[in-house]
PDB file of N, CA and C and ligand atoms in Angstrom:
ATOM      1  N   UNK A  85      -9.910  17.829 -27.642  1.00  0.00           N
ATOM      2  CA  UNK A  85      -9.947  17.472 -26.215  1.00  0.00           C
ATOM      3  C   UNK A  85     -11.388  17.504 -25.714  1.00  0.00           C
ATOM      4  N   UNK A  86     -11.772  16.538 -24.852  1.00  0.00           N
ATOM      5  CA  UNK A  86     -13.105  16.587 -24.243  1.00  0.00           C
ATOM      6  C   UNK A  86     -13.179  17.725 -23.227  1.00  0.00           C
ATOM      7  N   UNK A  87     -14.384  18.021 -22.779  1.00  0.00           N
ATOM      8  CA  UNK A  87     -14.547  19.106 -21.805  1.00  0.00           C
ATOM      9  C   UNK A  87     -14.518  18.562 -20.377  1.00  0.00           C
ATOM     10  N   UNK A  88     -14.230  19.471 -19.438  1.00  0.00           N
ATOM     11  CA  UNK A  88     -14.187  19.124 -18.014  1.00  0.00           C
ATOM     12  C   UNK A  88     -15.585  18.703 -17.554  1.00  0.00           C
ATOM     13  N   UNK A  89     -15.639  17.705 -16.698  1.00  0.00           N
ATOM     14  CA  UNK A  89     -16.941  17.215 -16.225  1.00  0.00           C
ATOM     15  C   UNK A  89     -17.662  18.238 -15.352  1.00  0.00           C
ATOM     16  N   UNK A  90     -16.895  18.992 -14.575  1.00  0.00           N
ATOM     17  CA  UNK A  90     -17.516  19.986 -13.687  1.00  0.00           C
ATOM     18  C   UNK A  90     -17.739  21.305 -14.402  1.00  0.00           C
ATOM     19  N   UNK A  91     -16.975  21.576 -15.442  1.00  0.00           N
ATOM     20  CA  UNK A  91     -17.105  22.821 -16.202  1.00  0.00           C
ATOM     21  C   UNK A  91     -17.268  22.495 -17.677  1.00  0.00           C
ATOM     22  N   UNK A  92     -18.525  22.251 -18.112  1.00  0.00           N
ATOM     23  CA  UNK A  92     -18.770  21.843 -19.503  1.00  0.00           C
ATOM     24  C   UNK A  92     -18.354  22.893 -20.541  1.00  0.00           C
ATOM     25  N   UNK A  93     -18.117  24.121 -20.084  1.00  0.00           N
ATOM     26  CA  UNK A  93     -17.713  25.166 -21.018  1.00  0.00           C
ATOM     27  C   UNK A  93     -16.200  25.237 -21.173  1.00  0.00           C
ATOM     28  N   UNK A  94     -15.475  24.426 -20.415  1.00  0.00           N
ATOM     29  CA  UNK A  94     -14.017  24.467 -20.492  1.00  0.00           C
ATOM     30  C   UNK A  94     -13.461  23.177 -21.069  1.00  0.00           C
ATOM     31  N   UNK A  95     -12.398  23.320 -21.825  1.00  0.00           N
ATOM     32  CA  UNK A  95     -11.715  22.151 -22.361  1.00  0.00           C
ATOM     33  C   UNK A  95     -10.879  21.527 -21.258  1.00  0.00           C
ATOM     34  N   UNK A  96     -10.825  20.207 -21.226  1.00  0.00           N
ATOM     35  CA  UNK A  96      -9.997  19.554 -20.215  1.00  0.00           C
ATOM     36  C   UNK A  96      -8.545  19.619 -20.645  1.00  0.00           C
ATOM     37  N   UNK A  97      -7.664  19.738 -19.666  1.00  0.00           N
ATOM     38  CA  UNK A  97      -6.225  19.803 -19.962  1.00  0.00           C
ATOM     39  C   UNK A  97      -5.530  18.526 -19.536  1.00  0.00           C
ATOM     40  N   UNK A  98      -6.230  17.706 -18.758  1.00  0.00           N
ATOM     41  CA  UNK A  98      -5.618  16.462 -18.268  1.00  0.00           C
ATOM     42  C   UNK A  98      -6.689  15.429 -17.981  1.00  0.00           C
ATOM     43  N   UNK A  99      -6.230  14.247 -17.674  1.00  0.00           N
ATOM     44  CA  UNK A  99      -7.148  13.183 -17.283  1.00  0.00           C
ATOM     45  C   UNK A  99      -6.756  12.674 -15.906  1.00  0.00           C
ATOM     46  N   UNK A 100      -7.757  12.358 -15.097  1.00  0.00           N
ATOM     47  CA  UNK A 100      -7.498  11.816 -13.770  1.00  0.00           C
ATOM     48  C   UNK A 100      -6.743  10.496 -13.906  1.00  0.00           C
ATOM     49  N   UNK A 101      -5.659  10.339 -13.158  1.00  0.00           N
ATOM     50  CA  UNK A 101      -4.840   9.125 -13.226  1.00  0.00           C
ATOM     51  C   UNK A 101      -5.558   7.919 -12.637  1.00  0.00           C
ATOM     52  N   UNK A 102      -6.602   8.176 -11.857  1.00  0.00           N
ATOM     53  CA  UNK A 102      -7.310   7.081 -11.203  1.00  0.00           C
ATOM     54  C   UNK A 102      -8.541   6.652 -11.986  1.00  0.00           C
ATOM     55  N   UNK A 103      -9.456   7.597 -12.266  1.00  0.00           N
ATOM     56  CA  UNK A 103     -10.710   7.225 -12.932  1.00  0.00           C
ATOM     57  C   UNK A 103     -10.726   7.580 -14.412  1.00  0.00           C
ATOM     58  N   UNK A 104      -9.746   8.361 -14.876  1.00  0.00           N
ATOM     59  CA  UNK A 104      -9.656   8.695 -16.295  1.00  0.00           C
ATOM     60  C   UNK A 104     -10.591   9.786 -16.756  1.00  0.00           C
ATOM     61  N   UNK A 105     -11.284  10.449 -15.818  1.00  0.00           N
ATOM     62  CA  UNK A 105     -12.195  11.530 -16.186  1.00  0.00           C
ATOM     63  C   UNK A 105     -11.413  12.718 -16.709  1.00  0.00           C
ATOM     64  N   UNK A 106     -11.961  13.400 -17.729  1.00  0.00           N
ATOM     65  CA  UNK A 106     -11.293  14.622 -18.205  1.00  0.00           C
ATOM     66  C   UNK A 106     -11.459  15.743 -17.188  1.00  0.00           C
ATOM     67  N   UNK A 107     -10.398  16.472 -16.923  1.00  0.00           N
ATOM     68  CA  UNK A 107     -10.448  17.555 -15.932  1.00  0.00           C
ATOM     69  C   UNK A 107      -9.755  18.798 -16.472  1.00  0.00           C
ATOM     70  N   UNK A 108     -10.268  19.965 -16.095  1.00  0.00           N
ATOM     71  CA  UNK A 108      -9.666  21.215 -16.539  1.00  0.00           C
ATOM     72  C   UNK A 108      -8.576  21.650 -15.558  1.00  0.00           C
ATOM     73  N   UNK A 109      -7.846  22.698 -15.944  1.00  0.00           N
ATOM     74  CA  UNK A 109      -6.713  23.144 -15.142  1.00  0.00           C
ATOM     75  C   UNK A 109      -7.129  23.473 -13.698  1.00  0.00           C
ATOM     76  N   UNK A 110      -8.328  24.028 -13.585  1.00  0.00           N
ATOM     77  CA  UNK A 110      -8.803  24.445 -12.261  1.00  0.00           C
ATOM     78  C   UNK A 110      -9.164  23.255 -11.366  1.00  0.00           C
ATOM     79  N   UNK A 111      -9.624  22.170 -11.978  1.00  0.00           N
ATOM     80  CA  UNK A 111     -10.081  21.016 -11.201  1.00  0.00           C
ATOM     81  C   UNK A 111      -8.963  20.030 -10.858  1.00  0.00           C
ATOM     82  N   UNK A 112      -7.806  20.212 -11.472  1.00  0.00           N
ATOM     83  CA  UNK A 112      -6.698  19.285 -11.260  1.00  0.00           C
ATOM     84  C   UNK A 112      -6.248  19.277  -9.803  1.00  0.00           C
ATOM     85  N   UNK A 113      -6.107  18.079  -9.256  1.00  0.00           N
ATOM     86  CA  UNK A 113      -5.515  17.915  -7.925  1.00  0.00           C
ATOM     87  C   UNK A 113      -4.202  17.185  -8.141  1.00  0.00           C
ATOM     88  N   UNK A 114      -3.113  17.865  -7.854  1.00  0.00           N
ATOM     89  CA  UNK A 114      -1.806  17.260  -8.106  1.00  0.00           C
ATOM     90  C   UNK A 114      -1.298  16.481  -6.900  1.00  0.00           C
ATOM     91  N   UNK A 115      -0.658  15.365  -7.224  1.00  0.00           N
ATOM     92  CA  UNK A 115       0.013  14.577  -6.179  1.00  0.00           C
ATOM     93  C   UNK A 115       1.262  14.003  -6.840  1.00  0.00           C
ATOM     94  N   UNK A 116       2.397  14.625  -6.535  1.00  0.00           N
ATOM     95  CA  UNK A 116       3.641  14.224  -7.177  1.00  0.00           C
ATOM     96  C   UNK A 116       3.582  14.557  -8.654  1.00  0.00           C
ATOM     97  N   UNK A 117       3.861  13.580  -9.506  1.00  0.00           N
ATOM     98  CA  UNK A 117       3.823  13.811 -10.947  1.00  0.00           C
ATOM     99  C   UNK A 117       2.472  13.444 -11.539  1.00  0.00           C
ATOM    100  N   UNK A 118       1.541  12.954 -10.699  1.00  0.00           N
ATOM    101  CA  UNK A 118       0.239  12.524 -11.190  1.00  0.00           C
ATOM    102  C   UNK A 118      -0.827  13.573 -10.933  1.00  0.00           C
ATOM    103  N   UNK A 119      -1.845  13.580 -11.791  1.00  0.00           N
ATOM    104  CA  UNK A 119      -2.972  14.496 -11.607  1.00  0.00           C
ATOM    105  C   UNK A 119      -4.252  13.691 -11.392  1.00  0.00           C
ATOM    106  N   UNK A 120      -5.112  14.235 -10.543  1.00  0.00           N
ATOM    107  CA  UNK A 120      -6.362  13.558 -10.206  1.00  0.00           C
ATOM    108  C   UNK A 120      -7.513  14.550 -10.229  1.00  0.00           C
ATOM    109  N   UNK A 121      -8.744  14.024 -10.207  1.00  0.00           N
ATOM    110  CA  UNK A 121      -9.923  14.892 -10.211  1.00  0.00           C
ATOM    111  C   UNK A 121     -10.400  15.190  -8.803  1.00  0.00           C
ATOM    112  N   UNK A 122     -10.028  14.342  -7.839  1.00  0.00           N
ATOM    113  CA  UNK A 122     -10.487  14.550  -6.460  1.00  0.00           C
ATOM    114  C   UNK A 122      -9.567  13.841  -5.475  1.00  0.00           C
ATOM    115  N   UNK A 123      -9.722  14.179  -4.206  1.00  0.00           N
ATOM    116  CA  UNK A 123      -8.946  13.533  -3.140  1.00  0.00           C
ATOM    117  C   UNK A 123      -9.274  12.041  -3.061  1.00  0.00           C
ATOM    118  N   UNK A 124     -10.551  11.731  -3.306  1.00  0.00           N
ATOM    119  CA  UNK A 124     -10.974  10.329  -3.265  1.00  0.00           C
ATOM    120  C   UNK A 124     -10.210   9.506  -4.302  1.00  0.00           C
ATOM    121  N   UNK A 125     -10.007  10.123  -5.480  1.00  0.00           N
ATOM    122  CA  UNK A 125      -9.290   9.421  -6.538  1.00  0.00           C
ATOM    123  C   UNK A 125      -7.824   9.233  -6.169  1.00  0.00           C
ATOM    124  N   UNK A 126      -7.256  10.184  -5.427  1.00  0.00           N
ATOM    125  CA  UNK A 126      -5.870  10.036  -4.970  1.00  0.00           C
ATOM    126  C   UNK A 126      -5.786   8.831  -4.044  1.00  0.00           C
ATOM    127  N   UNK A 127      -6.733   8.746  -3.103  1.00  0.00           N
ATOM    128  CA  UNK A 127      -6.751   7.622  -2.163  1.00  0.00           C
ATOM    129  C   UNK A 127      -6.903   6.304  -2.894  1.00  0.00           C
ATOM    130  N   UNK A 128      -7.832   6.308  -3.861  1.00  0.00           N
ATOM    131  CA  UNK A 128      -8.076   5.103  -4.655  1.00  0.00           C
ATOM    132  C   UNK A 128      -6.808   4.697  -5.405  1.00  0.00           C
ATOM    133  N   UNK A 129      -6.162   5.688  -5.983  1.00  0.00           N
ATOM    134  CA  UNK A 129      -4.941   5.450  -6.757  1.00  0.00           C
ATOM    135  C   UNK A 129      -3.847   4.890  -5.852  1.00  0.00           C
ATOM    136  N   UNK A 130      -3.692   5.468  -4.647  1.00  0.00           N
ATOM    137  CA  UNK A 130      -2.674   5.011  -3.707  1.00  0.00           C
ATOM    138  C   UNK A 130      -2.930   3.566  -3.287  1.00  0.00           C
ATOM    139  N   UNK A 131      -4.224   3.236  -3.156  1.00  0.00           N
ATOM    140  CA  UNK A 131      -4.585   1.872  -2.775  1.00  0.00           C
ATOM    141  C   UNK A 131      -4.251   0.871  -3.864  1.00  0.00           C
ATOM    142  N   UNK A 132      -4.639   1.220  -5.097  1.00  0.00           N
ATOM    143  CA  UNK A 132      -4.468   0.269  -6.196  1.00  0.00           C
ATOM    144  C   UNK A 132      -3.031   0.175  -6.669  1.00  0.00           C
ATOM    145  N   UNK A 133      -2.253   1.244  -6.502  1.00  0.00           N
ATOM    146  CA  UNK A 133      -0.858   1.209  -6.951  1.00  0.00           C
ATOM    147  C   UNK A 133       0.091   1.167  -5.762  1.00  0.00           C
ATOM    148  N   UNK A 134      -0.396   0.613  -4.657  1.00  0.00           N
ATOM    149  CA  UNK A 134       0.404   0.549  -3.436  1.00  0.00           C
ATOM    150  C   UNK A 134       1.756  -0.108  -3.616  1.00  0.00           C
ATOM    151  N   UNK A 135       1.832  -1.057  -4.534  1.00  0.00           N
ATOM    152  CA  UNK A 135       3.084  -1.779  -4.734  1.00  0.00           C
ATOM    153  C   UNK A 135       4.194  -0.876  -5.245  1.00  0.00           C
ATOM    154  N   UNK A 136       3.824   0.137  -6.043  1.00  0.00           N
ATOM    155  CA  UNK A 136       4.834   1.025  -6.593  1.00  0.00           C
ATOM    156  C   UNK A 136       5.022   2.262  -5.727  1.00  0.00           C
ATOM    157  N   UNK A 137       4.187   2.406  -4.726  1.00  0.00           N
ATOM    158  CA  UNK A 137       4.302   3.559  -3.848  1.00  0.00           C
ATOM    159  C   UNK A 137       5.378   3.305  -2.804  1.00  0.00           C
ATOM    160  N   UNK A 138       6.366   4.193  -2.751  1.00  0.00           N
ATOM    161  CA  UNK A 138       7.506   4.010  -1.858  1.00  0.00           C
ATOM    162  C   UNK A 138       7.116   3.836  -0.408  1.00  0.00           C
ATOM    163  N   UNK A 139       6.239   4.689   0.058  1.00  0.00           N
ATOM    164  CA  UNK A 139       5.860   4.639   1.468  1.00  0.00           C
ATOM    165  C   UNK A 139       5.176   3.326   1.811  1.00  0.00           C
ATOM    166  N   UNK A 140       4.192   2.942   0.993  1.00  0.00           N
ATOM    167  CA  UNK A 140       3.459   1.712   1.255  1.00  0.00           C
ATOM    168  C   UNK A 140       4.375   0.502   1.103  1.00  0.00           C
ATOM    169  N   UNK A 141       5.322   0.587   0.151  1.00  0.00           N
ATOM    170  CA  UNK A 141       6.263  -0.513  -0.051  1.00  0.00           C
ATOM    171  C   UNK A 141       7.097  -0.718   1.211  1.00  0.00           C
ATOM    172  N   UNK A 142       7.533   0.414   1.791  1.00  0.00           N
ATOM    173  CA  UNK A 142       8.317   0.330   3.032  1.00  0.00           C
ATOM    174  C   UNK A 142       7.467  -0.224   4.161  1.00  0.00           C
ATOM    175  N   UNK A 143       6.210   0.235   4.187  1.00  0.00           N
ATOM    176  CA  UNK A 143       5.275  -0.227   5.214  1.00  0.00           C
ATOM    177  C   UNK A 143       5.073  -1.740   5.103  1.00  0.00           C
ATOM    178  N   UNK A 144       4.918  -2.207   3.878  1.00  0.00           N
ATOM    179  CA  UNK A 144       4.711  -3.643   3.647  1.00  0.00           C
ATOM    180  C   UNK A 144       5.949  -4.437   4.033  1.00  0.00           C
ATOM    181  N   UNK A 145       7.137  -3.890   3.706  1.00  0.00           N
ATOM    182  CA  UNK A 145       8.391  -4.558   4.038  1.00  0.00           C
ATOM    183  C   UNK A 145       8.500  -4.698   5.553  1.00  0.00           C
ATOM    184  N   UNK A 146       8.092  -3.649   6.256  1.00  0.00           N
ATOM    185  CA  UNK A 146       8.109  -3.659   7.718  1.00  0.00           C
ATOM    186  C   UNK A 146       7.160  -4.724   8.256  1.00  0.00           C
ATOM    187  N   UNK A 147       5.963  -4.812   7.654  1.00  0.00           N
ATOM    188  CA  UNK A 147       4.971  -5.803   8.068  1.00  0.00           C
ATOM    189  C   UNK A 147       5.504  -7.218   7.837  1.00  0.00           C
ATOM    190  N   UNK A 148       6.176  -7.406   6.690  1.00  0.00           N
ATOM    191  CA  UNK A 148       6.751  -8.710   6.352  1.00  0.00           C
ATOM    192  C   UNK A 148       7.798  -9.101   7.380  1.00  0.00           C
ATOM    193  N   UNK A 149       8.630  -8.124   7.744  1.00  0.00           N
ATOM    194  CA  UNK A 149       9.695  -8.354   8.714  1.00  0.00           C
ATOM    195  C   UNK A 149       9.098  -8.768  10.061  1.00  0.00           C
ATOM    196  N   UNK A 150       8.016  -8.062  10.430  1.00  0.00           N
ATOM    197  CA  UNK A 150       7.339  -8.362  11.686  1.00  0.00           C
ATOM    198  C   UNK A 150       6.792  -9.787  11.670  1.00  0.00           C
ATOM    199  N   UNK A 151       6.242 -10.164  10.512  1.00  0.00           N
ATOM    200  CA  UNK A 151       5.674 -11.504  10.338  1.00  0.00           C
ATOM    201  C   UNK A 151       6.785 -12.546  10.444  1.00  0.00           C
ATOM    202  N   UNK A 152       7.934 -12.237   9.825  1.00  0.00           N
ATOM    203  CA  UNK A 152       9.078 -13.148   9.833  1.00  0.00           C
ATOM    204  C   UNK A 152       9.582 -13.340  11.255  1.00  0.00           C
ATOM    205  N   UNK A 153       9.666 -12.241  12.002  1.00  0.00           N
ATOM    206  CA  UNK A 153      10.116 -12.305  13.399  1.00  0.00           C
ATOM    207  C   UNK A 153       9.169 -13.181  14.211  1.00  0.00           C
ATOM    208  N   UNK A 154       7.860 -12.986  13.963  1.00  0.00           N
ATOM    209  CA  UNK A 154       6.854 -13.764  14.682  1.00  0.00           C
ATOM    210  C   UNK A 154       6.990 -15.249  14.349  1.00  0.00           C
ATOM    211  N   UNK A 155       7.208 -15.524  13.048  1.00  0.00           N
ATOM    212  CA  UNK A 155       7.382 -16.895  12.585  1.00  0.00           C
ATOM    213  C   UNK A 155       8.599 -17.534  13.239  1.00  0.00           C
ATOM    214  N   UNK A 156       9.705 -16.777  13.253  1.00  0.00           N
ATOM    215  CA  UNK A 156      10.946 -17.277  13.832  1.00  0.00           C
ATOM    216  C   UNK A 156      10.791 -17.516  15.327  1.00  0.00           C
ATOM    217  N   UNK A 157      10.059 -16.639  15.981  1.00  0.00           N
ATOM    218  CA  UNK A 157       9.814 -16.784  17.425  1.00  0.00           C
ATOM    219  C   UNK A 157       9.020 -18.058  17.681  1.00  0.00           C
ATOM    220  N   UNK A 158       7.959 -18.264  16.901  1.00  0.00           N
ATOM    221  CA  UNK A 158       7.134 -19.462  17.025  1.00  0.00           C
ATOM    222  C   UNK A 158       7.980 -20.705  16.784  1.00  0.00           C
ATOM    223  N   UNK A 159       8.792 -20.632  15.738  1.00  0.00           N
ATOM    224  CA  UNK A 159       9.670 -21.730  15.370  1.00  0.00           C
ATOM    225  C   UNK A 159      10.663 -22.004  16.492  1.00  0.00           C
ATOM    226  N   UNK A 160      11.224 -20.941  17.035  1.00  0.00           N
ATOM    227  CA  UNK A 160      12.195 -21.043  18.120  1.00  0.00           C
ATOM    228  C   UNK A 160      11.584 -21.711  19.345  1.00  0.00           C
ATOM    229  N   UNK A 161      10.357 -21.315  19.667  1.00  0.00           N
ATOM    230  CA  UNK A 161       9.660 -21.897  20.818  1.00  0.00           C
ATOM    231  C   UNK A 161       9.407 -23.385  20.577  1.00  0.00           C
ATOM    232  N   UNK A 162       9.011 -23.733  19.340  1.00  0.00           N
ATOM    233  CA  UNK A 162       8.745 -25.123  18.976  1.00  0.00           C
ATOM    234  C   UNK A 162      10.017 -25.952  19.124  1.00  0.00           C
ATOM    235  N   UNK A 163      11.144 -25.396  18.627  1.00  0.00           N
ATOM    236  CA  UNK A 163      12.439 -26.080  18.724  1.00  0.00           C
ATOM    237  C   UNK A 163      12.821 -26.284  20.188  1.00  0.00           C
ATOM    238  N   UNK A 164      12.635 -25.235  20.979  1.00  0.00           N
ATOM    239  CA  UNK A 164      12.965 -25.303  22.405  1.00  0.00           C
ATOM    240  C   UNK A 164      12.123 -26.374  23.102  1.00  0.00           C
ATOM    241  N   UNK A 165      10.828 -26.409  22.748  1.00  0.00           N
ATOM    242  CA  UNK A 165       9.918 -27.388  23.342  1.00  0.00           C
ATOM    243  C   UNK A 165      10.340 -28.796  22.950  1.00  0.00           C
ATOM    244  N   UNK A 166      10.718 -28.971  21.678  1.00  0.00           N
ATOM    245  CA  UNK A 166      11.160 -30.277  21.186  1.00  0.00           C
ATOM    246  C   UNK A 166      12.445 -30.701  21.879  1.00  0.00           C
ATOM    247  N   UNK A 167      13.380 -29.755  22.001  1.00  0.00           N
ATOM    248  CA  UNK A 167      14.656 -30.025  22.653  1.00  0.00           C
ATOM    249  C   UNK A 167      14.432 -30.427  24.106  1.00  0.00           C
ATOM    250  N   UNK A 168      13.527 -29.718  24.743  1.00  0.00           N
ATOM    251  CA  UNK A 168      13.203 -29.999  26.135  1.00  0.00           C
ATOM    252  C   UNK A 168      12.590 -31.393  26.262  1.00  0.00           C
ATOM    253  N   UNK A 169      11.643 -31.717  25.343  1.00  0.00           N
ATOM    254  CA  UNK A 169      10.988 -33.021  25.353  1.00  0.00           C
ATOM    255  C   UNK A 169      11.998 -34.129  25.100  1.00  0.00           C
ATOM    256  N   UNK A 170      12.911 -33.863  24.149  1.00  0.00           N
ATOM    257  CA  UNK A 170      13.928 -34.847  23.802  1.00  0.00           C
ATOM    258  C   UNK A 170      14.835 -35.096  25.005  1.00  0.00           C
ATOM    259  N   UNK A 171      15.247 -34.021  25.664  1.00  0.00           N
ATOM    260  CA  UNK A 171      16.116 -34.088  26.829  1.00  0.00           C
ATOM    261  C   UNK A 171      15.407 -34.846  27.956  1.00  0.00           C
ATOM    262  N   UNK A 172      14.123 -34.560  28.131  1.00  0.00           N
ATOM    263  CA  UNK A 172      13.311 -35.158  29.180  1.00  0.00           C
ATOM    264  C   UNK A 172      13.165 -36.663  28.955  1.00  0.00           C
ATOM    265  N   UNK A 173      12.979 -37.055  27.673  1.00  0.00           N
ATOM    266  CA  UNK A 173      12.773 -38.465  27.338  1.00  0.00           C
ATOM    267  C   UNK A 173      14.060 -39.276  27.365  1.00  0.00           C
ATOM    268  N   UNK A 174      15.194 -38.607  27.094  1.00  0.00           N
ATOM    269  CA  UNK A 174      16.466 -39.318  26.997  1.00  0.00           C
ATOM    270  C   UNK A 174      17.355 -39.102  28.202  1.00  0.00           C
ATOM    271  N   UNK A 175      16.807 -38.764  29.296  1.00  0.00           N
ATOM    272  CA  UNK A 175      17.590 -38.546  30.492  1.00  0.00           C
ATOM    273  C   UNK A 175      18.151 -39.849  31.013  1.00  0.00           C
TER     274      UNK A 175
HETATM  275 ZN1  LIG B 411     -10.783  10.731 -10.717  1.00  0.00          ZN
HETATM  276 ZN1  LIG B 412     -13.123  21.942 -14.243  1.00  0.00          ZN
END
């Protein structure tokens, strides 16, 4: 096993899930089932694996829904305007 980057006298027990750096037991930052070397790496990991992250997936689904509602509203207004124009022209 390689040694910990912060403690060259210690053997690493894990590797950061984000940057792959070897880390010792003391330096491990746990988040769920994954281990990281720092908080920054957790953030980086959450960003890059957002698709598999439940929370972000839900957040994205919500954003998509909002976009769909906006699209439908725009579409609805366009239809209403067309219907109104059609009614106005064919009176
Ligand atoms: Zn890292
Ligand atoms: Zn260490």
